[in-house]
Short mmCIF file of N, CA and C in Angstrom, two decimals:
data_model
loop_
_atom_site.label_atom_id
_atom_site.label_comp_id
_atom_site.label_asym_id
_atom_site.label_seq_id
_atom_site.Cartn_x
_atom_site.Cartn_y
_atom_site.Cartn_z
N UNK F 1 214.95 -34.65 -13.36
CA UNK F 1 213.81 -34.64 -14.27
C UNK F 1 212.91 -33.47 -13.93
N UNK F 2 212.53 -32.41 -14.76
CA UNK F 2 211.62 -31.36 -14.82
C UNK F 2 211.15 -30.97 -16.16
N UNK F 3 210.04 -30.46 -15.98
CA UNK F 3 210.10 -29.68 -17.32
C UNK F 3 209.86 -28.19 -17.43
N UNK F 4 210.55 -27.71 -17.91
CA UNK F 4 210.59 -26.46 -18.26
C UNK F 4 209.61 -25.78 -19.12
N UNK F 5 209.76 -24.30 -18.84
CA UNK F 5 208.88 -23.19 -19.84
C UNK F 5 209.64 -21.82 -19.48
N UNK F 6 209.68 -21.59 -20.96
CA UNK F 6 210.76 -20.38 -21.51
C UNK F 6 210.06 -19.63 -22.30
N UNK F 7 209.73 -18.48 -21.27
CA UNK F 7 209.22 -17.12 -21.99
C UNK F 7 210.50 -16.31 -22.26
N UNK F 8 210.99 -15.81 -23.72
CA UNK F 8 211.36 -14.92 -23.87
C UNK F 8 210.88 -13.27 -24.04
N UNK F 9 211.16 -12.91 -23.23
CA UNK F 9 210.72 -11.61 -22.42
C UNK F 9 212.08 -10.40 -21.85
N UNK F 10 211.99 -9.51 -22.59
CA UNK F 10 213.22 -8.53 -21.81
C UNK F 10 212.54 -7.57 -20.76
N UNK F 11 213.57 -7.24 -20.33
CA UNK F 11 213.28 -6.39 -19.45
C UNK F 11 213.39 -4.94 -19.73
N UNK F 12 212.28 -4.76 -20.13
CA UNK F 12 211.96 -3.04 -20.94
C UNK F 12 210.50 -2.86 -20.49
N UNK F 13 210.22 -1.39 -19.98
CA UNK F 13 208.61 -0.91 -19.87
C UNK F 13 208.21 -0.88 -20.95
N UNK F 14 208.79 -1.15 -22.04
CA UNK F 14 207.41 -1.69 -23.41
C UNK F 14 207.68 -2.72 -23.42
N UNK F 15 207.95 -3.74 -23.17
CA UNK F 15 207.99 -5.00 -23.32
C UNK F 15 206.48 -5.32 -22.98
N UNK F 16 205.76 -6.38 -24.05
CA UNK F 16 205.05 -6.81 -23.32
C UNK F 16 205.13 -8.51 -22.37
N UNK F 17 205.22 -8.31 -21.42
CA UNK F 17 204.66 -9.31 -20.47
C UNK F 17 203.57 -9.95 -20.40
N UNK F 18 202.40 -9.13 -20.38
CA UNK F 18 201.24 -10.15 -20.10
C UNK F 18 200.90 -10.57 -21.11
N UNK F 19 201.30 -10.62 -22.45
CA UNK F 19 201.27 -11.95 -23.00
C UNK F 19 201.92 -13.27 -23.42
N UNK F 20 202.71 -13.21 -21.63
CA UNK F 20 203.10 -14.62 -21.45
C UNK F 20 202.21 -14.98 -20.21
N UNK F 21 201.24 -14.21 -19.77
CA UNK F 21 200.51 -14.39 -18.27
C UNK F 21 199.89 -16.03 -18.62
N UNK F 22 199.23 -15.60 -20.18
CA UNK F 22 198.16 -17.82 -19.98
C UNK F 22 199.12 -18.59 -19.88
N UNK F 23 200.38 -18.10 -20.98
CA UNK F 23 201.30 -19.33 -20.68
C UNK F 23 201.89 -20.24 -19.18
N UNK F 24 201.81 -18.95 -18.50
CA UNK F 24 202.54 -19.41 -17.08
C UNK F 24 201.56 -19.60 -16.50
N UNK F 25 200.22 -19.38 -16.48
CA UNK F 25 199.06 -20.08 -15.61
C UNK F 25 198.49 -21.08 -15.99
N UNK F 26 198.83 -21.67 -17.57
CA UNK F 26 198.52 -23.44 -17.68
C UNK F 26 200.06 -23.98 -17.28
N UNK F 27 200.84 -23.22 -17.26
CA UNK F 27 202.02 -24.42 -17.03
C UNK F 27 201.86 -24.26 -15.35
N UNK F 28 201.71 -23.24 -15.09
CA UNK F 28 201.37 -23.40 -13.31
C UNK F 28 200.56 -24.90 -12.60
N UNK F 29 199.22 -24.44 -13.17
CA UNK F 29 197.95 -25.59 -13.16
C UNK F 29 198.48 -26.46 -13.25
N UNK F 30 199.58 -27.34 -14.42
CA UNK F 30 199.90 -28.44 -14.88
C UNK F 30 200.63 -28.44 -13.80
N UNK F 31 201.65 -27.99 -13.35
CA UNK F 31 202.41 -28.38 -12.21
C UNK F 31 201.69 -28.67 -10.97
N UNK F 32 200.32 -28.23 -10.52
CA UNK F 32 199.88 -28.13 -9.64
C UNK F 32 199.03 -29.31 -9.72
N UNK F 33 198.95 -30.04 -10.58
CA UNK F 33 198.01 -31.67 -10.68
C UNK F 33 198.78 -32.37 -10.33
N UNK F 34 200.18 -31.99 -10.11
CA UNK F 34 201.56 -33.25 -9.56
C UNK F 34 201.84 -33.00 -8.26
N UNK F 35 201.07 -34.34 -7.22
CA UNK F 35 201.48 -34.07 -6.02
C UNK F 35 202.58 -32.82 -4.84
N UNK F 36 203.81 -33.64 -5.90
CA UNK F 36 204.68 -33.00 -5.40
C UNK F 36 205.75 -32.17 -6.17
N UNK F 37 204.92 -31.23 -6.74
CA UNK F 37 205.49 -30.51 -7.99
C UNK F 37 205.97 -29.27 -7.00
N UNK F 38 206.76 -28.84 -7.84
CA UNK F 38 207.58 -27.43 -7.14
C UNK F 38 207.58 -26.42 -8.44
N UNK F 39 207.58 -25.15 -8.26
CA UNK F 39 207.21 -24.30 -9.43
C UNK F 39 208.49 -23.20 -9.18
N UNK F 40 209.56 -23.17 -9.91
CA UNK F 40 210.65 -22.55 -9.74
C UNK F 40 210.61 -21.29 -11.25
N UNK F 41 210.47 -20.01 -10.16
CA UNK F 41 210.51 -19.37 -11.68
C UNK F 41 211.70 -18.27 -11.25
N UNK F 42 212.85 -17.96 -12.55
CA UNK F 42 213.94 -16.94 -12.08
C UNK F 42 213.70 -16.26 -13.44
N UNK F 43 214.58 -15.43 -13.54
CA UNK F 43 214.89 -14.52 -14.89
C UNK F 43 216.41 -14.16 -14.56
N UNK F 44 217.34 -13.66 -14.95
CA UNK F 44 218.73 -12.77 -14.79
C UNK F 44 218.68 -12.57 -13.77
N UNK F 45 218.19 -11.56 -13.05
CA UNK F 45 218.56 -10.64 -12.18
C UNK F 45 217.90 -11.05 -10.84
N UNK F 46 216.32 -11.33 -11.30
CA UNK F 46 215.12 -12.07 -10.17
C UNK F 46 214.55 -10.67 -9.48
N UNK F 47 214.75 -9.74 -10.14
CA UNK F 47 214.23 -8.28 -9.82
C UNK F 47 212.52 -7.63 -10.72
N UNK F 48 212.63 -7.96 -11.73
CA UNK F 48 211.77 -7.45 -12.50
C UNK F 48 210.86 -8.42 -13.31
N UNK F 49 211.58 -9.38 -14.34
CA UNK F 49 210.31 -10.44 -15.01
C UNK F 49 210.09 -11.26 -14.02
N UNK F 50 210.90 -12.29 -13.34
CA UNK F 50 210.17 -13.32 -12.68
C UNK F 50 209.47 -12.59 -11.50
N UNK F 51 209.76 -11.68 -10.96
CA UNK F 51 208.65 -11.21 -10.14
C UNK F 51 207.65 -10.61 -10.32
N UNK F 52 207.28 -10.00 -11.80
CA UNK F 52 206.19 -9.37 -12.59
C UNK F 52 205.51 -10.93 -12.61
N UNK F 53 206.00 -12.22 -12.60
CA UNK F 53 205.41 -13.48 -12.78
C UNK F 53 204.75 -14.00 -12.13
N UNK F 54 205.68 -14.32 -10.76
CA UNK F 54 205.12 -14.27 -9.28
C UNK F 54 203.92 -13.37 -9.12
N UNK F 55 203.85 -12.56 -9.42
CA UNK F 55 203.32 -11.83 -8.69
C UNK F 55 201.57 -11.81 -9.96
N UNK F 56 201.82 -12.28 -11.04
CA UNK F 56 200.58 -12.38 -11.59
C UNK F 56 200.40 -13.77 -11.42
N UNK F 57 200.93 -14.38 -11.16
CA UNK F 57 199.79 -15.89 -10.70
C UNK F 57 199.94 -16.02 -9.58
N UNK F 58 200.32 -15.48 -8.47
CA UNK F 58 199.66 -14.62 -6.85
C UNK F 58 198.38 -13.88 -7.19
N UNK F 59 198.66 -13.36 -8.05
CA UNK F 59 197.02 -12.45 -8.54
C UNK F 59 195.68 -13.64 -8.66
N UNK F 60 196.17 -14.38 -9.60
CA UNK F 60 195.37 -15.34 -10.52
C UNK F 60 194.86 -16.32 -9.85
N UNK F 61 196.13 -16.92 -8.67
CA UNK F 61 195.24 -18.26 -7.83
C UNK F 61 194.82 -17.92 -6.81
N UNK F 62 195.24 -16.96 -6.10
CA UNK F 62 194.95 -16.19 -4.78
C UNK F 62 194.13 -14.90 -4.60
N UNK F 63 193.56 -14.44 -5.84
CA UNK F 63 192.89 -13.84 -5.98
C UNK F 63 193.43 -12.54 -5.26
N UNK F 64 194.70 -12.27 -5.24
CA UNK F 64 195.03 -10.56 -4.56
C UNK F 64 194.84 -9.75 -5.71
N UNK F 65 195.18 -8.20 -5.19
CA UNK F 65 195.77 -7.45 -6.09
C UNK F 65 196.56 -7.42 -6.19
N UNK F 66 197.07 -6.45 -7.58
CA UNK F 66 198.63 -6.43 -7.80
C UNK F 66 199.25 -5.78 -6.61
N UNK F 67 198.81 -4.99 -5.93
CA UNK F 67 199.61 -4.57 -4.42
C UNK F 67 199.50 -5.14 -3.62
N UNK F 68 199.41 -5.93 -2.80
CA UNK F 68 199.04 -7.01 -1.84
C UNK F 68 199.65 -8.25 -2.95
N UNK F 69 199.53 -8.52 -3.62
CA UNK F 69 200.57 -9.77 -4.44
C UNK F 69 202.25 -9.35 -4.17
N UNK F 70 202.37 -8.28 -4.90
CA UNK F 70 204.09 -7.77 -4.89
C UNK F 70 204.36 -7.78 -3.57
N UNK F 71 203.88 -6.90 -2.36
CA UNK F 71 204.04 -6.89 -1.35
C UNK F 71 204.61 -8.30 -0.83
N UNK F 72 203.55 -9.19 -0.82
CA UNK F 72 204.32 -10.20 -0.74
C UNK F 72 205.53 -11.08 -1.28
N UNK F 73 205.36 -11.04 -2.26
CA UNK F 73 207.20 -11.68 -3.07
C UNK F 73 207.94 -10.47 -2.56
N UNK F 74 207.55 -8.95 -2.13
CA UNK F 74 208.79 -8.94 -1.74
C UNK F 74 209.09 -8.62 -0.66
N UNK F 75 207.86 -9.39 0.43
CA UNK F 75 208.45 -9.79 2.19
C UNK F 75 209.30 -10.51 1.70
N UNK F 76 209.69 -12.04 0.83
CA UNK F 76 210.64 -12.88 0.36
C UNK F 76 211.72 -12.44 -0.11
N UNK F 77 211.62 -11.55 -0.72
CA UNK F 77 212.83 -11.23 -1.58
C UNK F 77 212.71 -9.89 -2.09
N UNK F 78 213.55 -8.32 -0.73
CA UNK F 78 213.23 -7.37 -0.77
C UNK F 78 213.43 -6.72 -2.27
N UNK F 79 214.55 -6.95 -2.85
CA UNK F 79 214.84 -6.80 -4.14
C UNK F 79 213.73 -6.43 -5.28
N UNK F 80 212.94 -7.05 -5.28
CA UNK F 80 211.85 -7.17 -6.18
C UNK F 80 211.51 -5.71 -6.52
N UNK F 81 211.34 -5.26 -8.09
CA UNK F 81 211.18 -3.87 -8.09
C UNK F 81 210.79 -4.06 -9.54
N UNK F 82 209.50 -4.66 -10.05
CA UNK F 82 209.31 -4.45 -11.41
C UNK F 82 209.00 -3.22 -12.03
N UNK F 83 209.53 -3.10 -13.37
CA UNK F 83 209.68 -1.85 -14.12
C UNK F 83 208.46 -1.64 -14.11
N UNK F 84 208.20 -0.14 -14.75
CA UNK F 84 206.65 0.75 -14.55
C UNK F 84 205.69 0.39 -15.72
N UNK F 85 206.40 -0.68 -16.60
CA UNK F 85 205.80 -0.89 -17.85
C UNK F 85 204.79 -2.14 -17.56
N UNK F 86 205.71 -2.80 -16.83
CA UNK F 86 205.23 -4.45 -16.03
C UNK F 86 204.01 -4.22 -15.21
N UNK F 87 204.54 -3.48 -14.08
CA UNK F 87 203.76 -2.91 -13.41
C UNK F 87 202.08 -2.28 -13.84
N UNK F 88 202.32 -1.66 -14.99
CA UNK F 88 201.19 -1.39 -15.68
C UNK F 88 200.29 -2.22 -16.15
N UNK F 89 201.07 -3.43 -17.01
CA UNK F 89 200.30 -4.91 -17.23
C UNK F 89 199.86 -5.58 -15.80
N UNK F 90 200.17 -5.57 -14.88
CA UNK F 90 200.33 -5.79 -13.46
C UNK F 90 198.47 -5.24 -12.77
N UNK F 91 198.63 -3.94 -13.23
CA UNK F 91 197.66 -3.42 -12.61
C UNK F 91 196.16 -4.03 -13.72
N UNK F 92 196.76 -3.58 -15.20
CA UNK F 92 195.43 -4.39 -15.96
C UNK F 92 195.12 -5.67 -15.97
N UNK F 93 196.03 -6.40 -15.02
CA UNK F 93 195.43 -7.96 -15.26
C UNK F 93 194.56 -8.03 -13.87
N UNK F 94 194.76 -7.08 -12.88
CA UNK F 94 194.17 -6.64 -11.76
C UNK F 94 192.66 -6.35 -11.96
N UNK F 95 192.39 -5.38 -12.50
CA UNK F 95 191.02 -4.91 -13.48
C UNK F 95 190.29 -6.05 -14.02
N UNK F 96 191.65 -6.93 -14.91
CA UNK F 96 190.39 -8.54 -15.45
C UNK F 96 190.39 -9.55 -14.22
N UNK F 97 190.99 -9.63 -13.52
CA UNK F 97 190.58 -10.80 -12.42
C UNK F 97 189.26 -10.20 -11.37
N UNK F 98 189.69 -8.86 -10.63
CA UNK F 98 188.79 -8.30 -10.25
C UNK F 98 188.30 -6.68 -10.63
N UNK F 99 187.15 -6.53 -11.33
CA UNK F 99 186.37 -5.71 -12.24
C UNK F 99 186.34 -4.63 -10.96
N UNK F 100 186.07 -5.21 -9.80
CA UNK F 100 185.70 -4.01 -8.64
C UNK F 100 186.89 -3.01 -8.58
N UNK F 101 187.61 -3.69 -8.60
CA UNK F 101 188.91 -2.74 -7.96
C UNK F 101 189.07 -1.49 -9.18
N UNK F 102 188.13 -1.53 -10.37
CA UNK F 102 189.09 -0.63 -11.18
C UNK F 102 188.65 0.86 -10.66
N UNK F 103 187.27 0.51 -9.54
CA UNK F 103 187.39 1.73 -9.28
C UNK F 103 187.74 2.44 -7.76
N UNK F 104 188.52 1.73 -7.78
CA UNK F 104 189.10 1.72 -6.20
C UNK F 104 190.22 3.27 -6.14
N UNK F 105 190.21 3.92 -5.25
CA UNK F 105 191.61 4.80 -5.50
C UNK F 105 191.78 5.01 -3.99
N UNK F 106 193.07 5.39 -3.63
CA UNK F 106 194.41 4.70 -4.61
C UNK F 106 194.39 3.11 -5.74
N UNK F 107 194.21 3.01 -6.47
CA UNK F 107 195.11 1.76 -7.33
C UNK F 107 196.13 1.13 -6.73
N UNK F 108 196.30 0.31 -7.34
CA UNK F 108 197.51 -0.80 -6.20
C UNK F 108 198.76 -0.31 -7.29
N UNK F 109 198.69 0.44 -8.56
CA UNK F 109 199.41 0.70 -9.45
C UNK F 109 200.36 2.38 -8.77
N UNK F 110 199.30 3.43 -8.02
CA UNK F 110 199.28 4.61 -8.03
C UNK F 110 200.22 4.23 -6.72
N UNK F 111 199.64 3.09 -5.52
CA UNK F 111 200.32 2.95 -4.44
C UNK F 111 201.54 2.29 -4.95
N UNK F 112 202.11 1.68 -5.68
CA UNK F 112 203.39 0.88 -6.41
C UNK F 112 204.18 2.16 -6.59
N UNK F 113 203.63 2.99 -7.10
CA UNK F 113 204.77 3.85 -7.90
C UNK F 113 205.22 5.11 -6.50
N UNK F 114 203.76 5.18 -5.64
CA UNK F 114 204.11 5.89 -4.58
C UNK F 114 205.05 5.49 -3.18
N UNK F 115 204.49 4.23 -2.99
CA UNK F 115 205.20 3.81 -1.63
C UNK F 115 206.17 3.03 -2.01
N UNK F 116 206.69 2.18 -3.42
CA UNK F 116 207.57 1.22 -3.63
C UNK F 116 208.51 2.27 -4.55
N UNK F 117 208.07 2.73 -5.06
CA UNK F 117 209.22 3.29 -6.61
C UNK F 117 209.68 5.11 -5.54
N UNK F 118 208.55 5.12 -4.89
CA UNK F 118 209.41 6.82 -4.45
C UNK F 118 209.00 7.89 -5.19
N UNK F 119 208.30 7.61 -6.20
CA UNK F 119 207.91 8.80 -7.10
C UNK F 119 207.60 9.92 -6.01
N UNK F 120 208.38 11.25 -6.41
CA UNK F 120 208.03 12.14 -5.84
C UNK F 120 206.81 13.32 -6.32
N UNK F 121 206.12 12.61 -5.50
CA UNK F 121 204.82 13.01 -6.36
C UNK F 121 203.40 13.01 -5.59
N UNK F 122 202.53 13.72 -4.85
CA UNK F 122 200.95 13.21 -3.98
C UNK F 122 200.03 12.10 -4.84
N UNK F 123 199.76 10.65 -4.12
CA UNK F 123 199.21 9.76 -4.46
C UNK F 123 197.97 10.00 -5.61
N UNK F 124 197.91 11.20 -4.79
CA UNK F 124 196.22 11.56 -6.06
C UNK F 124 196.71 12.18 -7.38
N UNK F 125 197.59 12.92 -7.10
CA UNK F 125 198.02 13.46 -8.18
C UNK F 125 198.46 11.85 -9.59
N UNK F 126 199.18 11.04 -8.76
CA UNK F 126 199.32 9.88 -9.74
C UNK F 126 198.45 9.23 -10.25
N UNK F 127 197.11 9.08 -9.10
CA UNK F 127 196.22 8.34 -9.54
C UNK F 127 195.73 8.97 -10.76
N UNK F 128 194.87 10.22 -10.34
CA UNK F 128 194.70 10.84 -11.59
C UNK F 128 195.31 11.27 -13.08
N UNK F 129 196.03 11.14 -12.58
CA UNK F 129 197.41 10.95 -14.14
C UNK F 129 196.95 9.29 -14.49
N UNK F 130 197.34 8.38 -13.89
CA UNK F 130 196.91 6.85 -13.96
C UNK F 130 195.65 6.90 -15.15
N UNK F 131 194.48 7.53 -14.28
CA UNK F 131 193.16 7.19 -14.45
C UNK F 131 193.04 7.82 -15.94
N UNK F 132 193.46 8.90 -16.17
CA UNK F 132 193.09 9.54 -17.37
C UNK F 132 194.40 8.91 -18.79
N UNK F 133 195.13 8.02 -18.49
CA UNK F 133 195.77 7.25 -19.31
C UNK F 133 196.00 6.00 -19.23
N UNK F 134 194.79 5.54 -19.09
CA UNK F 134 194.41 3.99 -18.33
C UNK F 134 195.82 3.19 -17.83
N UNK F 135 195.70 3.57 -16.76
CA UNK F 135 196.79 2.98 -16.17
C UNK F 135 197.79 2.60 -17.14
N UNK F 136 198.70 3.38 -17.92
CA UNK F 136 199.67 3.49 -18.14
C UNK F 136 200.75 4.27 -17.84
N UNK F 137 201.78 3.50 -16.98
CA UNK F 137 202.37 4.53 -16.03
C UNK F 137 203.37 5.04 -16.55
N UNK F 138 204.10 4.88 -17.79
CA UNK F 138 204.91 5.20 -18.73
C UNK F 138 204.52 6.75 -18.94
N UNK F 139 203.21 6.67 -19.63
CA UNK F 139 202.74 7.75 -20.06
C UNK F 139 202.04 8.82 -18.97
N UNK F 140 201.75 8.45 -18.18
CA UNK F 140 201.07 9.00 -17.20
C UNK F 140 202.51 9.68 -16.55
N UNK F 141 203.12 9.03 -15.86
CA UNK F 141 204.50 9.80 -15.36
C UNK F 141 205.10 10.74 -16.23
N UNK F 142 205.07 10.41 -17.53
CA UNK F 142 205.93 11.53 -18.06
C UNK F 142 204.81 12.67 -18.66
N UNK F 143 203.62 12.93 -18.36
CA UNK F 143 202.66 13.94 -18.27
C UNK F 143 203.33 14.85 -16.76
N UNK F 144 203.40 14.12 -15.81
CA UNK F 144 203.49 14.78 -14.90
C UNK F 144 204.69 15.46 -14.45
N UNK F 145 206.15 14.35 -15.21
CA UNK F 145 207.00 14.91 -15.01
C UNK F 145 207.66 15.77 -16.10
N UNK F 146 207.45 16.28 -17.42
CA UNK F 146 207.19 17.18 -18.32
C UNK F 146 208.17 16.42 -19.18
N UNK F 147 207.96 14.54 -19.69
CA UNK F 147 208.68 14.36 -20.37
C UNK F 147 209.73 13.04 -19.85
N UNK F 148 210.14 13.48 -18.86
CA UNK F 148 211.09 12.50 -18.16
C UNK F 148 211.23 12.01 -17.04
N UNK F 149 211.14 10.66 -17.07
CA UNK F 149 210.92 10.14 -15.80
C UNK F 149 212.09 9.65 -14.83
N UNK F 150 212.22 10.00 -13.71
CA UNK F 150 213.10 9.59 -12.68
C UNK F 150 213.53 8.13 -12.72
N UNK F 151 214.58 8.18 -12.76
CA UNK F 151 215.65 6.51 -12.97
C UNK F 151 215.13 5.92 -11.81
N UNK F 152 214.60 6.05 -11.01
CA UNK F 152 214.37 5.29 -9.72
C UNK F 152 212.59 4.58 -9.45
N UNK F 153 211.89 6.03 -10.52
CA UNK F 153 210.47 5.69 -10.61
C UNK F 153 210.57 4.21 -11.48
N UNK F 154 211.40 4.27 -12.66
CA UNK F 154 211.06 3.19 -13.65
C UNK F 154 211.59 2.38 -13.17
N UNK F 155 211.91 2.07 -11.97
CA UNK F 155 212.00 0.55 -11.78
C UNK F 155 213.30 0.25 -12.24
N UNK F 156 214.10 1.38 -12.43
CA UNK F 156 215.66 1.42 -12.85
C UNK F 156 216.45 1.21 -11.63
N UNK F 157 217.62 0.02 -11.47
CA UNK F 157 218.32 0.12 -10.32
C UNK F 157 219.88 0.86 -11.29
N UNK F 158 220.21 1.16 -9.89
CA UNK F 158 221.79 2.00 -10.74
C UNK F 158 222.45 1.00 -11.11
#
C-alpha cells in the first residue's frame, strides 16, 4: 500500500521542472504527517529529474542552497548530475526561498557548472555571464562559448 505522484517531466534543459516543485512539496508534507511514511522518489536513470527533486525539497525543508543541497544527494549517490536547464530552475528556486543569496557570488549555480559540470571556464567569468542572463545557464554558456556548449557542461553523460 502507497500512494503515488507522477510528474511527467523529460529530461531536456528546456524542460520545465519547477513547475512540478508545489506538487512534490504538498505531496512531501502529506507524507510527512504519516508517522512512518517513507518518500521514495526515482526517474529512469536517477541522474537528472529525481535529483533536480531531491535536491529542491532539500532546498525547501532544510532551508540549503541549491549547492550545499546537490552536494549532498550526491555524497549518496555520486552519479547525480542535473542538466544546466534544471540546474537553472535549481538556482531560481534558491533566490525565492532565500532572497539573500541572490547576491552572493560565486552562486551555487556558477559553482555547479564550475566545480561539478567542469566547465572550462574562471568562476567569475560564469558568474558574470550567469548574472547578466539571470541565471540562465543555457544562455549564459553559450554567450561564452560562441554558440555551443560542451557535452559534459550540459549535464550530458556519454
Amino acid at each position: 500500500d502507497f500512494e503515488h505522484l507522477f510528474l511527467g517531466v523529460h529530461d531536456g534543459m528546456d524542460q520545465d521542472i519547477a513547475g512540478s516543485f508545489a506538487h512534490l512539496f504538498d505531496f512531501a508534507e502529506a507524507a510527512a504527517a504519516e508517522p512512518s511514511a517513507k518518500l521514495f522518489v526515482h526517474c529512469e536513470v536517477g541522474v537528472s529529474r529525481s535529483a533536480t527533486l531531491v535536491t529542491a525539497l532539500m532546498m525547501k525543508t532544510e532551508g540549503l542552497s541549491f549547492f550545499d543541497a546537490l552536494t549532498r544527494v550526491r555524497a549518496k549517490r555520486i552519479q547525480v548530475l542535473p542538466n544546466i536547464g534544471f540546474a537553472s530552475q535549481l538556482q531560481r528556486l534558491e533566490h525565492e526561498l532565500r532572497p539573500e543569496s541572490v547576491s552572493e557570488a560565486p552562486s551555487s549555480l556558477a559553482r555547479y557548472l564550475h566545480t561539478i559540470c567542469n566547465a572550462p571556464v574562471e568562476i567569475e567569468v560564469l558568474q558574470s555571464a550567469l548574472e547578466r542572463h539571470g541565471f540562465d545557464a543555457p544562455t549564459a554558456l553559450r554567450t561564452i562559448f560562441g554558440g555551443e556548449i560542451p557535452r559534459v557542461v550540459q549535464g550530458v553523460r556519454s
